[in-house]
Amino acid sequence: MTEPLGLPGTDVPHHPPLAELASRLERAQRAARAHEVDALLITPGPDLRYLTGYDAVALERLTCLVVPASGAPWIVVPRLESPAANASPIGSLGVEVREWSETDDPYSLVGSLLAERGRVALDNHMWAEKVLRLRAAMPHVDQMLAGPVLRELRLCKTDAEIMALTRAGAAIDRVHARVHEWLRPGRTELEVGKDIAEAIIAEGHVRVDFVIVASGPNGASPHHELSDRVIEVGDPVVVDIGGTMPDGYCSDETRMYSVGQPPAQFLEYYAVLLAAQEAACRHVAPGVTAESVDQAARWIIDEAGFGEYFIHRTGHGIGLETHEEPYIVRGNTEELRPGMAFSIEPGIYLPGRHGARIEDILVCGSQTGERLNHRPRELIIL
Ligand code: ZN
Ligand code: ZN
């Protein structure tokens, strides 16, 4: 990694370069035409942020970006949100801001301007009440999901996005590098989790998305919630943590710790898990299917006799959302392409005893996968 990463938070932009955003909008319009959609309607959420860099708050009042298949995009915003919209990259992208005041009906504003249109695509995360009110305002316009239109754009990350995910990976690496400061016998998972959450912010994120500290038997639950269990000597501990960076890109990394010497059985399957994670990472290349990456990890765990304890898919895509396409799972025959970013996180969970998971984010390059997390993957005995 030769890219300068700088001090936490100081050099992290709050949005991608304007030229990149402009090109995303253009590509979205092209995709809309290819899908025979007359306009994309995008409310606050990851799609809005992806297309415009505007990190709008989702409120009961309607904010809606309208991206026509051709012609200039515009956005409907409540008057009180207008300064925030103009301060975002929207203000520099040539997206016209159309304000509405408290007594206006913003749905008919969108509806009347689209009265002649035949089909609109709504962002996948739009609130149901907004979907239905838009339908009522445009009864003759077909609605479909924008997901299939935008997926090609969001699936393969641009160079700017890969840089953003690289910064996120380095930031969460810095947090894992400090876990030894907090993980000690006699402390509760909640106490350790609180320290980790503070460090996630201190190391450059603007939001803590999740903190899993799963000690001893709690490690057998992949999405264990922090509890008041006191960490004991001999506990293996799953630490799976992630946050959102100022530019909206997410981190997600799991490392395994042990407070003192862990049980012998744990060490036996940890070696299997390490080999499985490594094999799946090495398998990543353009043209291989997502499900074959899952299989690369799974067969090693199966062969060692722990297959029934690997109870989830191998990974998920990541970008402006922690979980997005592509999913690294049996049945997903999509071929990997350069720019796809996803986790590889096999796990082994023995109910009532302990569990383990190792997770890195990778980007598929032109020939192999490149890991964006670099902390040691061997068990860290504290
Ligand atoms: Zn994770
Ligand atoms: Zn993950």
XYZ file of C-alpha atoms and ligand atoms in Angstrom:
384
model
C 0.000 0.000 0.000
C 1.845 3.125 -1.157
C -1.060 5.539 -0.955
C -0.540 8.122 1.806
C -3.236 7.661 4.395
C -2.457 10.617 6.651
C -3.806 11.277 10.098
C -7.221 9.973 11.109
C -10.004 12.006 9.617
C -7.871 14.934 8.543
C -7.463 14.105 4.869
C -10.749 12.328 4.270
C -13.017 14.172 1.842
C -16.729 14.378 2.622
C -17.737 13.451 -0.907
C -16.158 12.165 -4.113
C -14.759 14.632 -6.684
C -17.473 16.579 -8.548
C -16.369 15.162 -11.898
C -16.933 11.673 -10.526
C -20.432 12.579 -9.287
C -21.300 14.174 -12.630
C -20.210 11.022 -14.414
C -22.304 8.859 -12.048
C -25.394 10.943 -12.884
C -24.674 10.590 -16.583
C -24.187 6.850 -16.294
C -27.434 6.596 -14.310
C -29.265 8.364 -17.147
C -27.740 5.982 -19.657
C -28.794 3.028 -17.505
C -32.317 4.449 -17.227
C -32.555 4.623 -21.015
C -31.229 1.060 -21.319
C -33.929 -0.115 -18.890
C -36.615 1.956 -20.664
C -37.257 3.974 -17.538
C -38.360 7.588 -17.980
C -37.061 8.843 -14.651
C -35.335 7.667 -11.508
C -36.879 8.924 -8.254
C -34.361 8.843 -5.433
C -35.096 9.720 -1.786
C -32.472 10.136 0.994
C -30.271 7.071 1.360
C -27.264 5.413 -0.237
C -28.467 5.864 -3.841
C -28.923 9.624 -3.352
C -25.493 9.863 -1.777
C -23.990 7.745 -4.556
C -25.421 9.919 -7.332
C -24.981 13.382 -5.820
C -22.835 13.212 -2.668
C -25.826 14.664 -0.759
C -26.101 12.947 2.625
C -29.691 14.032 3.228
C -31.552 13.076 6.371
C -34.564 10.844 5.724
C -37.574 12.707 7.093
C -41.336 12.543 6.791
C -41.065 15.581 4.483
C -40.320 14.599 0.887
C -36.855 15.102 -0.550
C -36.694 13.468 -3.985
C -34.068 13.597 -6.715
C -35.578 13.239 -10.173
C -33.144 11.918 -12.775
C -34.901 11.961 -16.144
C -33.634 9.548 -18.790
C -32.491 12.641 -20.639
C -32.327 16.289 -19.622
C -31.116 17.896 -16.417
C -31.736 16.209 -13.058
C -33.571 18.219 -10.387
C -34.427 17.741 -6.765
C -37.504 18.525 -4.718
C -36.622 19.568 -1.155
C -38.558 21.037 1.764
C -37.671 24.726 2.142
C -35.961 24.177 5.498
C -33.634 21.569 3.917
C -32.736 23.782 0.988
C -29.590 25.344 2.581
C -28.251 21.868 3.348
C -28.985 20.677 -0.186
C -27.269 23.709 -1.706
C -24.268 23.289 0.584
C -23.876 19.690 -0.609
C -22.342 18.860 -4.022
C -25.890 19.263 -5.425
C -25.216 22.995 -5.449
C -22.242 22.558 -7.809
C -23.578 19.770 -9.998
C -26.140 21.783 -11.920
C -28.996 19.914 -10.233
C -31.827 22.433 -9.917
C -33.209 22.668 -6.363
C -37.013 23.083 -6.320
C -38.170 24.044 -2.846
C -41.576 23.351 -1.443
C -43.071 25.058 1.610
C -45.079 23.549 4.435
C -48.488 23.994 2.783
C -47.483 22.659 -0.671
C -48.010 19.076 -1.778
C -44.566 17.907 -2.913
C -45.962 14.676 -4.348
C -48.121 16.493 -6.837
C -45.083 18.671 -7.651
C -43.179 15.532 -8.679
C -46.314 13.997 -10.173
C -47.343 16.945 -12.331
C -43.877 17.290 -13.766
C -43.883 13.611 -14.667
C -47.485 13.443 -15.845
C -46.527 12.393 -19.365
C -44.033 9.761 -18.283
C -44.676 6.074 -18.652
C -42.423 4.443 -16.087
C -40.440 5.557 -13.062
C -37.903 3.641 -10.994
C -37.885 4.225 -7.222
C -34.841 3.731 -5.026
C -34.937 0.406 -3.176
C -34.936 2.043 0.257
C -37.798 4.494 -0.334
C -40.289 4.529 2.544
C -43.537 2.753 1.696
C -45.596 5.852 2.523
C -43.655 7.828 -0.108
C -44.000 5.038 -2.690
C -47.761 5.004 -2.237
C -48.165 8.787 -2.234
C -46.092 9.018 -5.432
C -48.304 6.341 -6.942
C -51.417 8.314 -5.990
C -49.903 11.461 -7.520
C -49.049 9.603 -10.778
C -51.762 6.951 -11.135
C -50.931 6.251 -14.794
C -47.191 5.889 -14.319
C -45.690 2.437 -13.736
C -43.374 2.082 -10.764
C -40.383 -0.267 -10.623
C -37.327 -0.586 -8.414
C -34.250 1.467 -9.278
C -32.001 -1.295 -7.898
C -31.688 -3.145 -11.220
C -30.962 0.169 -12.996
C -28.302 1.358 -10.554
C -26.743 -1.985 -9.638
C -24.282 -1.986 -12.545
C -22.979 1.385 -11.384
C -22.689 0.567 -7.703
C -21.454 -3.004 -8.149
C -18.045 -2.199 -9.656
C -16.252 0.458 -7.667
C -14.429 3.308 -9.406
C -10.841 4.208 -8.492
C -12.139 6.966 -6.195
C -14.376 4.460 -4.414
C -11.546 1.950 -4.028
C -9.452 4.717 -2.455
C -12.335 5.477 -0.100
C -12.665 1.812 0.907
C -8.885 1.631 1.347
C -9.034 4.554 3.794
C -11.912 2.875 5.637
C -9.940 -0.394 5.810
C -6.901 1.394 7.211
C -9.023 3.228 9.793
C -10.559 0.030 11.165
C -7.107 -1.626 11.108
C -5.953 1.146 13.452
C -8.784 0.306 15.842
C -7.933 -3.413 15.846
C -4.310 -2.468 16.520
C -5.509 -0.968 19.828
C -7.912 -3.696 21.004
C -5.236 -5.116 23.350
C -5.527 -1.883 25.359
C -9.089 -2.711 26.386
C -9.654 -6.467 26.186
C -8.811 -7.834 29.626
C -10.205 -10.427 32.024
C -12.615 -8.956 34.581
C -14.101 -6.406 32.156
C -17.508 -6.846 30.545
C -18.141 -7.016 26.803
C -20.078 -3.752 27.148
C -17.123 -1.959 28.744
C -14.740 -3.187 26.062
C -17.280 -2.370 23.337
C -17.655 1.202 24.579
C -13.898 1.767 24.359
C -13.804 0.278 20.873
C -16.714 2.479 19.754
C -14.852 5.590 20.908
C -11.766 4.449 19.007
C -13.779 3.857 15.823
C -14.611 7.583 15.863
C -11.149 8.652 17.040
C -9.533 6.790 14.140
C -11.465 8.656 11.458
C -15.015 7.343 11.151
C -17.999 9.630 11.670
C -20.362 6.843 12.722
C -20.076 3.555 14.598
C -22.103 0.994 12.654
C -21.603 -2.054 14.880
C -19.355 -3.370 17.629
C -19.398 -7.107 18.285
C -17.364 -8.304 21.254
C -18.435 -11.934 21.666
C -16.548 -13.673 24.455
C -16.424 -17.374 25.309
C -19.763 -19.089 24.520
C -21.158 -15.821 23.112
C -18.706 -16.247 20.228
C -20.935 -19.019 18.902
C -23.576 -16.389 17.970
C -22.355 -14.628 14.797
C -24.294 -11.390 15.472
C -24.016 -11.391 19.264
C -25.061 -8.137 20.966
C -22.727 -6.643 23.577
C -23.626 -8.062 26.977
C -22.613 -7.646 30.603
C -20.775 -10.975 30.509
C -17.439 -10.662 32.300
C -14.513 -11.766 30.153
C -12.596 -14.651 31.718
C -9.111 -16.052 31.306
C -9.161 -18.671 28.547
C -11.971 -16.965 26.553
C -11.647 -16.739 22.794
C -13.211 -13.386 21.760
C -14.685 -12.466 18.364
C -14.206 -8.745 17.664
C -16.155 -7.677 14.552
C -16.338 -3.912 14.120
C -17.196 -1.326 11.498
C -18.089 2.279 10.925
C -18.824 4.879 8.270
C -16.196 7.340 7.056
C -16.925 11.045 6.374
C -17.405 10.264 2.667
C -19.987 7.567 3.464
C -17.870 4.487 2.728
C -17.939 1.687 5.287
C -15.439 -0.484 7.103
C -15.943 -4.021 8.448
C -13.218 -6.238 9.907
C -13.170 -9.231 12.254
C -10.171 -10.440 14.191
C -9.896 -13.122 16.859
C -8.410 -12.592 20.258
C -7.892 -14.881 23.201
C -7.546 -13.729 26.768
C -4.895 -16.178 27.942
C -4.530 -19.660 26.459
C -7.736 -20.818 24.686
C -9.125 -24.393 24.747
C -7.233 -26.918 22.596
C -10.329 -27.653 20.504
C -10.583 -23.968 19.642
C -7.004 -23.914 18.388
C -7.721 -26.960 16.227
C -10.548 -25.338 14.290
C -8.945 -21.906 14.279
C -6.153 -23.310 12.099
C -8.814 -24.702 9.739
C -10.617 -21.352 9.619
C -7.414 -19.456 8.886
C -6.655 -21.804 5.979
C -10.221 -21.450 4.676
C -10.162 -17.645 4.781
C -6.796 -17.602 3.037
C -7.980 -20.025 0.335
C -11.083 -17.948 -0.408
C -9.025 -14.734 -0.628
C -6.560 -16.406 -3.015
C -9.422 -17.692 -5.146
C -10.641 -14.169 -5.956
C -10.045 -13.259 -9.622
C -12.037 -11.753 -12.470
C -14.257 -14.367 -14.091
C -14.643 -16.685 -11.097
C -18.155 -16.914 -9.714
C -19.165 -15.470 -6.350
C -20.362 -18.921 -5.265
C -16.982 -20.493 -6.078
C -15.333 -18.104 -3.582
C -17.789 -19.341 -0.954
C -16.972 -22.918 -1.969
C -13.206 -22.291 -1.708
C -13.620 -21.526 1.993
C -16.362 -24.065 2.633
C -14.685 -27.196 1.322
C -11.698 -26.744 3.662
C -14.022 -26.391 6.658
C -16.143 -29.336 5.435
C -13.090 -31.554 4.911
C -11.910 -30.868 8.457
C -15.292 -31.961 9.791
C -16.578 -28.544 10.901
C -18.919 -27.919 7.945
C -22.103 -27.997 10.019
C -20.722 -25.176 12.184
C -20.139 -22.758 9.274
C -23.672 -21.432 9.288
C -23.576 -18.331 7.072
C -22.460 -17.183 3.629
C -18.792 -16.323 3.118
C -19.260 -12.620 2.457
C -21.144 -9.553 1.291
C -20.400 -6.585 -0.920
C -19.526 -3.279 0.745
C -19.433 0.365 -0.294
C -21.823 3.105 0.837
C -23.675 0.296 2.623
C -22.057 -2.312 4.847
C -24.085 -5.017 3.136
C -24.722 -4.677 -0.580
C -24.120 -6.725 -3.729
C -22.298 -8.915 -4.590
C -23.144 -11.589 -2.024
C -20.532 -14.341 -1.745
C -22.944 -17.192 -1.339
C -23.842 -20.560 -2.841
C -26.225 -20.023 -5.727
C -24.780 -16.675 -6.785
C -23.311 -17.467 -10.195
C -22.386 -13.856 -10.940
C -18.802 -13.619 -12.170
C -16.479 -11.324 -10.261
C -15.228 -8.274 -12.125
C -12.496 -5.756 -11.379
C -13.761 -3.169 -8.912
C -16.148 -5.424 -7.013
C -15.562 -5.019 -3.249
C -16.725 -7.552 -0.673
C -15.920 -9.282 2.588
C -14.483 -12.755 3.005
C -15.506 -13.887 6.468
C -15.889 -17.602 7.051
C -16.724 -18.623 10.608
C -16.990 -21.717 12.787
C -19.439 -21.656 15.703
C -19.726 -24.370 18.350
C -22.984 -23.743 20.252
C -22.513 -23.340 23.989
C -18.726 -23.331 23.716
C -17.065 -20.717 21.498
C -16.755 -19.536 17.935
C -14.437 -17.813 15.501
C -14.589 -15.664 12.396
C -11.878 -13.960 10.341
C -12.924 -11.145 8.033
C -11.200 -8.931 5.486
C -12.568 -6.614 2.821
C -11.176 -7.342 -0.657
C -11.352 -5.602 -3.996
C -11.221 -7.696 -7.136
C -8.336 -6.382 -9.236
C -7.416 -7.087 -12.856
C -5.878 -10.450 -11.926
C -6.326 -11.205 -8.216
C -8.081 -9.873 -5.148
C -6.442 -7.244 -2.998
C -7.107 -7.139 0.728
C -7.873 -3.763 2.268
C -7.317 -4.975 5.846
C -3.842 -5.836 6.959
C -3.916 -6.708 10.647
C -2.444 -10.140 11.452
C -4.991 -12.913 11.020
C -3.377 -15.346 13.436
C -5.053 -15.641 16.829
C -3.914 -12.739 19.001
C -3.306 -14.070 22.512
C -3.440 -11.298 25.106
Zn -18.031 -7.909 10.104
Zn -19.020 -8.358 7.191
